[in-house]
CSV table of C-alpha atoms and ligand atoms in Angstrom, one decimal:
chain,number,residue,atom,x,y,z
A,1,UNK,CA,0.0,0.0,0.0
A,2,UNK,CA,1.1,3.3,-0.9
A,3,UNK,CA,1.9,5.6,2.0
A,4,UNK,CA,1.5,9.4,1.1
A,5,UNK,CA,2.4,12.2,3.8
A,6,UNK,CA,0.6,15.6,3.8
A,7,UNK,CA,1.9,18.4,4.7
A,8,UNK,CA,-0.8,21.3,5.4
A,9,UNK,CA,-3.1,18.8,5.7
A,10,UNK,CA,-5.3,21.1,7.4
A,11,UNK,CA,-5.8,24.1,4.9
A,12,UNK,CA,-8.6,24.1,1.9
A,13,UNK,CA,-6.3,22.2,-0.4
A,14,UNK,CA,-5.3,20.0,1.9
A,15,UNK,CA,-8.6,19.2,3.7
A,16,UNK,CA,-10.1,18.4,0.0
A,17,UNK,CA,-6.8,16.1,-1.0
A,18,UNK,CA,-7.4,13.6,2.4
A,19,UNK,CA,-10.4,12.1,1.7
A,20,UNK,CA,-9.7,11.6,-2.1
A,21,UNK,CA,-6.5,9.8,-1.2
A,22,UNK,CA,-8.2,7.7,1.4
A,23,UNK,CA,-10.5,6.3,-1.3
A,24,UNK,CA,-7.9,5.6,-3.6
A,25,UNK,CA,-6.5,3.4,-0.9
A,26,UNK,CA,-3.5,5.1,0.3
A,27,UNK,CA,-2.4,5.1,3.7
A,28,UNK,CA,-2.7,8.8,4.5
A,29,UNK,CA,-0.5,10.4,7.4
A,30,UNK,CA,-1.9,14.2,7.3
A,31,UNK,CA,0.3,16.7,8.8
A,32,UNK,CA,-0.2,20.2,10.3
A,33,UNK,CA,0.3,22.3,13.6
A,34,UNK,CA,-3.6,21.7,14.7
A,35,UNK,CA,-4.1,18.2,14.1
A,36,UNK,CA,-7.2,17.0,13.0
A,37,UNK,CA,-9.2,14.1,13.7
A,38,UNK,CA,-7.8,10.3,12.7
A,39,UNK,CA,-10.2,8.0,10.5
A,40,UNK,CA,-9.5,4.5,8.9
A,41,UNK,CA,-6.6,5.1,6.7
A,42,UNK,CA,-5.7,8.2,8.3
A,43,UNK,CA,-3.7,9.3,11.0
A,44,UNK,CA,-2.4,13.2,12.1
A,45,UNK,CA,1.0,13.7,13.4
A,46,UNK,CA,0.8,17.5,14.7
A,47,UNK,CA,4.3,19.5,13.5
A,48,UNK,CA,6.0,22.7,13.1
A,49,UNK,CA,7.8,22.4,10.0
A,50,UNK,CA,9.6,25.4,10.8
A,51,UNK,CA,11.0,23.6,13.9
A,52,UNK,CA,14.9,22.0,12.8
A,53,UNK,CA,14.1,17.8,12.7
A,54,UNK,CA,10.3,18.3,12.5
A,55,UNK,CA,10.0,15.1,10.2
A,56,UNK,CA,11.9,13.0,12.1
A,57,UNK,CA,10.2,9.9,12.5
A,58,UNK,CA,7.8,10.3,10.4
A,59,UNK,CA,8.9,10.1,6.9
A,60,UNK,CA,9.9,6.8,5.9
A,61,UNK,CA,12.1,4.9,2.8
A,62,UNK,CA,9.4,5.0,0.1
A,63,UNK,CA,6.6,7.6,1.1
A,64,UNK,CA,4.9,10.0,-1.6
A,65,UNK,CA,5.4,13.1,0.4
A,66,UNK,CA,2.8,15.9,-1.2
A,67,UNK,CA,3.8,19.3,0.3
A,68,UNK,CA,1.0,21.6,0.9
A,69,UNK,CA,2.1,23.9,3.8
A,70,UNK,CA,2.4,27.5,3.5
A,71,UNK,CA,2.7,30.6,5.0
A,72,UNK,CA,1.4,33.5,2.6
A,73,UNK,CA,1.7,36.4,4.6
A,74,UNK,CA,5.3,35.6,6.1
A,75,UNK,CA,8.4,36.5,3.6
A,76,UNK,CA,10.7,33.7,3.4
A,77,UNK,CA,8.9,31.1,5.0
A,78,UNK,CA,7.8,28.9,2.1
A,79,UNK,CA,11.2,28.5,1.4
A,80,UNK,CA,12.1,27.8,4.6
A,81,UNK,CA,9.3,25.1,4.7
A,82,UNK,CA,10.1,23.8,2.0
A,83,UNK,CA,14.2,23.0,2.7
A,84,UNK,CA,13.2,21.0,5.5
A,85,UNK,CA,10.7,18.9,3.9
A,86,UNK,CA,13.0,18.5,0.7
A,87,UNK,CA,15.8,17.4,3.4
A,88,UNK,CA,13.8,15.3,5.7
A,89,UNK,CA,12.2,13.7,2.4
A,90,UNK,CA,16.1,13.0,0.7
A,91,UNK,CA,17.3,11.7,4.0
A,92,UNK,CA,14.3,9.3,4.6
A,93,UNK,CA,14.6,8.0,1.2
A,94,UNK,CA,11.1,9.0,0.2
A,95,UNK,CA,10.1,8.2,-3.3
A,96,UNK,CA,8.3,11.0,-4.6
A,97,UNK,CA,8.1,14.6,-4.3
A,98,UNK,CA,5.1,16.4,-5.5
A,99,UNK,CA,4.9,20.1,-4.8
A,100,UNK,CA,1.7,22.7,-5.5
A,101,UNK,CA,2.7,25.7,-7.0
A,102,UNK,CA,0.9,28.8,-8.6
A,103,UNK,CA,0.2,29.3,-12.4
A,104,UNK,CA,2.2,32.0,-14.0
A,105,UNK,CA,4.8,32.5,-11.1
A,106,UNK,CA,7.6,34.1,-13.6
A,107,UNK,CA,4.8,37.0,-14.5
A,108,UNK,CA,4.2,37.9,-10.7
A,109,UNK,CA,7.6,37.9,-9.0
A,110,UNK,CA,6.2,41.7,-7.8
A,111,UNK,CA,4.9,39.7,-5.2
A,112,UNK,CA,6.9,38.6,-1.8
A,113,UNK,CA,5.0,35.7,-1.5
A,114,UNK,CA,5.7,34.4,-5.6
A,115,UNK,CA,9.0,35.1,-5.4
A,116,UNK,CA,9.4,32.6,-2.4
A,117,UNK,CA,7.3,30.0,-4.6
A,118,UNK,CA,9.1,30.4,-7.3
A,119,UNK,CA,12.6,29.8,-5.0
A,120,UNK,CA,10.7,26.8,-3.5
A,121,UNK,CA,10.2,25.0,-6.9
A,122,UNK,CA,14.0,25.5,-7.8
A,123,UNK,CA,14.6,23.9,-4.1
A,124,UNK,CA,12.6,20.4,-5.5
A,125,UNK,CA,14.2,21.1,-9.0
A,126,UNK,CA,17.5,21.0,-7.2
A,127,UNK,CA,17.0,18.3,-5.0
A,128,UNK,CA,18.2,15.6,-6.8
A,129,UNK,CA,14.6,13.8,-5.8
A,130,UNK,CA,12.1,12.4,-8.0
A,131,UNK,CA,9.3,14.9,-8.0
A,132,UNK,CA,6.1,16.0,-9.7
A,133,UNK,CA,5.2,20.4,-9.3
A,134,UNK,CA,1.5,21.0,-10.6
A,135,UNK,CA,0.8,24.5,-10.9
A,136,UNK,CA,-2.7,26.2,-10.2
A,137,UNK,CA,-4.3,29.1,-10.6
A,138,UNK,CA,-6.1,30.4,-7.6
A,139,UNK,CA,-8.5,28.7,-5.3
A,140,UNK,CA,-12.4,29.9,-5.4
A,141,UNK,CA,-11.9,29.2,-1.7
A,142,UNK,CA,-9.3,31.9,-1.3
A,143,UNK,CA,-11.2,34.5,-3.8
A,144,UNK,CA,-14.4,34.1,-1.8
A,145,UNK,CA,-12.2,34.5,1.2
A,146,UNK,CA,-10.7,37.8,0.0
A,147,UNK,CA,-14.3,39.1,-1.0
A,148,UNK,CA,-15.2,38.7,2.5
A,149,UNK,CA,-12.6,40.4,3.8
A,150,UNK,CA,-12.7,43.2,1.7
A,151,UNK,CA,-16.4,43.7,2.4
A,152,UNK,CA,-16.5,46.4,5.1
A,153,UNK,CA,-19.6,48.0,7.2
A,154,UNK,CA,-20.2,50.9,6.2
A,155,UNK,CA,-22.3,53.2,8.6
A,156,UNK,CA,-25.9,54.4,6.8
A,157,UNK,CA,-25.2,52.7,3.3
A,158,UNK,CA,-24.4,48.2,4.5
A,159,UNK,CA,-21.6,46.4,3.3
A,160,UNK,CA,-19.1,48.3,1.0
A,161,UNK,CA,-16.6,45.8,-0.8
A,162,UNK,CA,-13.3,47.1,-2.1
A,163,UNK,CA,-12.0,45.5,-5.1
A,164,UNK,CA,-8.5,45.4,-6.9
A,165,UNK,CA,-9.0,47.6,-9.5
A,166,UNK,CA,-7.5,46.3,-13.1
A,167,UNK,CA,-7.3,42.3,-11.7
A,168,UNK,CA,-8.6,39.3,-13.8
A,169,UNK,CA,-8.5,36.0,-12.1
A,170,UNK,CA,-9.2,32.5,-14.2
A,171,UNK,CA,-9.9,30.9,-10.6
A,172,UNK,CA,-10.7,27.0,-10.0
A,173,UNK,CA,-12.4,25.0,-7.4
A,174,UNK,CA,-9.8,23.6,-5.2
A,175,UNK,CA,-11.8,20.4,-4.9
A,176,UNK,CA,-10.7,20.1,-8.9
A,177,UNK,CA,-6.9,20.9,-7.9
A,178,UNK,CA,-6.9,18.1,-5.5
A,179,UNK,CA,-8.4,15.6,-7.9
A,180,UNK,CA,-5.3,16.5,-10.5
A,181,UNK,CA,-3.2,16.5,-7.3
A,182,UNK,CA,-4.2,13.0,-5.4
A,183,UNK,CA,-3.6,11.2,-9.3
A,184,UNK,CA,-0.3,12.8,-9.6
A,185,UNK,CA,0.5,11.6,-6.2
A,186,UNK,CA,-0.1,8.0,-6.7
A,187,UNK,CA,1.9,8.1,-10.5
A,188,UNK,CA,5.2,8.3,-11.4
A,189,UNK,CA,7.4,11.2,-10.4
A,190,UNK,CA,6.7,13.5,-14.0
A,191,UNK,CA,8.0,16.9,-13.5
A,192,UNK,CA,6.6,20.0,-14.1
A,193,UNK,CA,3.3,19.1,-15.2
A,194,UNK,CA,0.0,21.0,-17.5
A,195,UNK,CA,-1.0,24.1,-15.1
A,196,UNK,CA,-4.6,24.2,-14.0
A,197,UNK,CA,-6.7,27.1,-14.2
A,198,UNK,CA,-11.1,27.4,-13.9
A,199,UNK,CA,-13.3,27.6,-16.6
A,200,UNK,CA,-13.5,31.3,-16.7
A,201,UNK,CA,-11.6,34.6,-16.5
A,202,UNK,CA,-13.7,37.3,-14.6
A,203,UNK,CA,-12.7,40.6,-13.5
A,204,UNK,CA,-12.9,41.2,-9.8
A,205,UNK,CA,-16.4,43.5,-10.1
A,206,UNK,CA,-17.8,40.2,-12.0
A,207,UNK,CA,-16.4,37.9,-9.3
A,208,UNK,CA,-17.5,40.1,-6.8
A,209,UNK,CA,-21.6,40.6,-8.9
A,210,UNK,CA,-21.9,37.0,-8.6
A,211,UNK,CA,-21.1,36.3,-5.0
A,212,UNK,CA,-23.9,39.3,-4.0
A,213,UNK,CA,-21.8,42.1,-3.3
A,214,UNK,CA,-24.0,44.7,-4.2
A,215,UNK,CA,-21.9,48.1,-3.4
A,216,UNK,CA,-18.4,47.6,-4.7
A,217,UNK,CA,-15.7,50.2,-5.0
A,218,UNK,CA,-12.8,49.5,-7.4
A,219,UNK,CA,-9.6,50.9,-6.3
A,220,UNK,CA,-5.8,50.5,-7.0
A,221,UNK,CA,-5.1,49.1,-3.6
A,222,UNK,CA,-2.1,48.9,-2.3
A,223,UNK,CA,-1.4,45.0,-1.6
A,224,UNK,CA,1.6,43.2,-3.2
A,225,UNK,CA,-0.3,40.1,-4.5
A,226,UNK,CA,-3.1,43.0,-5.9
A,227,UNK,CA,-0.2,44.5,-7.8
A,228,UNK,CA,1.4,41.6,-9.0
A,229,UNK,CA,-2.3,40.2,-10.6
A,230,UNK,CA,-2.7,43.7,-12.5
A,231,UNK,CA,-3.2,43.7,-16.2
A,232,UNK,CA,-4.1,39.8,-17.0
A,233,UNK,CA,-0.8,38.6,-14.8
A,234,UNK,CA,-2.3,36.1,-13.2
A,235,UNK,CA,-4.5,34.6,-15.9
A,236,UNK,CA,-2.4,31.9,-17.5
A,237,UNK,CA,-1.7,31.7,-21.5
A,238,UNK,CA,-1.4,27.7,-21.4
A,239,UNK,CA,-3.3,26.4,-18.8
A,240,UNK,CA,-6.1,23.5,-18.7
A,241,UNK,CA,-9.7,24.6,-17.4
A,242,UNK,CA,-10.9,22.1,-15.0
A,243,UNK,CA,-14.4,22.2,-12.4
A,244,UNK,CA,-16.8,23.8,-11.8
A,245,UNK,CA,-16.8,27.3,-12.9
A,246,UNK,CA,-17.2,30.4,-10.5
A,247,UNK,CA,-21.2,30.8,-10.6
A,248,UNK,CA,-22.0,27.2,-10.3
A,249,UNK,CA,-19.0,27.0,-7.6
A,250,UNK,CA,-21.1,29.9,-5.9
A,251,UNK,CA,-24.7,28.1,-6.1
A,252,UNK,CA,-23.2,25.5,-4.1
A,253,UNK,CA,-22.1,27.2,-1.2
B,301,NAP,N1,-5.0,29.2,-2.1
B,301,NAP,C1,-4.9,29.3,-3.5
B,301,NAP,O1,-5.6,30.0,-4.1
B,301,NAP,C2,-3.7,28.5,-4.1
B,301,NAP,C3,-3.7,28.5,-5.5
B,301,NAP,C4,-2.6,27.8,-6.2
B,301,NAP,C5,-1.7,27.1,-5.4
B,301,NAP,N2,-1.8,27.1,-4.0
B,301,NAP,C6,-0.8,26.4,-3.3
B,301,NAP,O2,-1.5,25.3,-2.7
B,301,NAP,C7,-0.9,24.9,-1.5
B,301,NAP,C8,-1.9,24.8,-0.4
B,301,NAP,O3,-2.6,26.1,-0.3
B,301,NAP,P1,-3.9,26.3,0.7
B,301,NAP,O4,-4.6,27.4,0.1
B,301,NAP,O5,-4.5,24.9,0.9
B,301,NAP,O6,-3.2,26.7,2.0
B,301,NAP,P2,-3.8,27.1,3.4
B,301,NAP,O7,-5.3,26.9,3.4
B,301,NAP,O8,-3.4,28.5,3.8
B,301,NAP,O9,-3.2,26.1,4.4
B,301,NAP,C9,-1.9,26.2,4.8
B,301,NAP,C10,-1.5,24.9,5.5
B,301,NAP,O10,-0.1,25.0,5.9
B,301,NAP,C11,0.0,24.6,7.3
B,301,NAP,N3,1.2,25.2,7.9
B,301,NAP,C12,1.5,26.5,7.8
B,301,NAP,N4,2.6,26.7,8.5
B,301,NAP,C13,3.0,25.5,9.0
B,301,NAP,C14,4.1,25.1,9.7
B,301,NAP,N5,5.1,25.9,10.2
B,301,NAP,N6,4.2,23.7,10.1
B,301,NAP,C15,3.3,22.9,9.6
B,301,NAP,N7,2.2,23.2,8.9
B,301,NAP,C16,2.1,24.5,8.6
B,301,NAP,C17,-1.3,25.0,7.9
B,301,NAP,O11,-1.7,24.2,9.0
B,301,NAP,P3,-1.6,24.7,10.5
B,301,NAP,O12,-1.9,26.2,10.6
B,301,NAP,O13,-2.5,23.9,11.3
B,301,NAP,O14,-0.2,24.4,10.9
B,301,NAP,C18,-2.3,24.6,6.8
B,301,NAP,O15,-2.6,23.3,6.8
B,301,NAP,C19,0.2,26.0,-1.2
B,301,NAP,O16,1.4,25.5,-1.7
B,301,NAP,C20,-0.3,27.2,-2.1
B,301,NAP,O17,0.8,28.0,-2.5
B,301,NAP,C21,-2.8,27.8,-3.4
């Protein structure tokens, strides 16, 4: 039986990759600092990658390791996550790397946080291991996320949502990435393989329409990742459109 360790088992990636790897038959260790609850074919081990010999023990001579964890909003710290798992993985004798990466990184080194994906992919380039890197576009899950944080009360007139003015996204379920993801896993090592983007581009007003924001305000705001995703950036050129688009996405929530 295959075993396959997760790391950031716990985010919206990773919490859609368990249970399709659990079908498949895998033995599933899912790691994360909060660790979640065990089922048949599944056990947590709760660590802090960050911490020196965090894997210790728990990879072993022929794992899959797929490497989810991140840490967005902290410079440097995808690399950082990502040397220790690439050494733990080397030293254990794991079989297979497979890293998740972001569609169009070269286009959108403007951003912190691409730049250090972009250094974490030459890491498992580098490595000397057998790996597979799919790249995605972004998550529905993290756009809706954004909407509702950009959504503000606004005394006298209700909820005001700020937009990214200029920003096209071609987003995709993240239930479709880990489908793409949990086949890779249980495959060959293959590389760099076909991005992934949604069905659709939409600018953020039309993202934005369909999730009910009524009152939206577009405006060149001042965030890195904002920045980067300016004039079609983040909208791949070669990229295959898989799930459910953004509207049908949105009926189901
Ligand atoms: N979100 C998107 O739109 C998108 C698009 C394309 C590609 N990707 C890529 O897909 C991957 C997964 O993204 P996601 O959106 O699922 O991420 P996420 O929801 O933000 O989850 C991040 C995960 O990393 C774990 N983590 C963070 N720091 C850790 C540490 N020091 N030690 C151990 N675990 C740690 C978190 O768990 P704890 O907090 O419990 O430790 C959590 O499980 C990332 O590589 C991301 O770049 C994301």
């Amino acid at each position: 039986m295959t075993r396959v360790v997760v790391t950031g088992a716990s985010g919206t990636l990773g919490r859609a990759l368990l249970p399709l790897l659990q079908a498949s038959g895998a033995e599933v260790v899912a790691l994360s600092r909060r660790a979640g609850p065990a089922a048949p074919g599944l056990t947590w081990a709760a660590v802090d990658l960050i911490q020196p010999g965090a894997l210790a023990g728990v990879l072993r001579t022929g794992d899959v390791v797929v490497h989810l964890a991140t840490q967005p909003l902290k410079a440097g710290a995808d690399v950082a996550l990502t040397r220790q798992v690439v050494q733990a993985a080397r030293a254990a004798g794991a079989a297979h790397l497979v890293y998740m990466s972001i569609a169009g990184l070269e286009r959108l080194q403007g951003a912190p946080y691409y730049r250090d994906k972009w250094a974490a992919e030459r890491l498992v380039d580098g490595s000397g291991m057998p790996y597979t890197i799919l790249r995605t576009t972004q998550f529905h899950e993290f756009v809706d996320e954004l909407l509702r944080r950009l959504t503000l009360p606004v005394p006298g007139l209700g909820p005001l949502t700020l937009l990214p003015a200029g920003v096209t996204l071609r987003p995709l379920a993240a239930g479709a990435a880990a489908e793409r993801l949990c086949a890779l896993s249980l495959k060959a090592p293959a590389g760099r393989v076909a991005d992934l983007c949604g069905p659709e581009a939409l600018n953020f007003p039309e993202l934005a329409r369909a999730r009910g924001r009524r009152r939206v305000l577009s405006l060149p705001l001042p965030v890195p990742i904002f920045r980067a995703w300016r004039g079609g950036a983040a909208v791949p050129t070669a990229a295959q459109p898989v799930g459910r688009t953004w509207a049908q996405w949105s009926a189901g929530r």
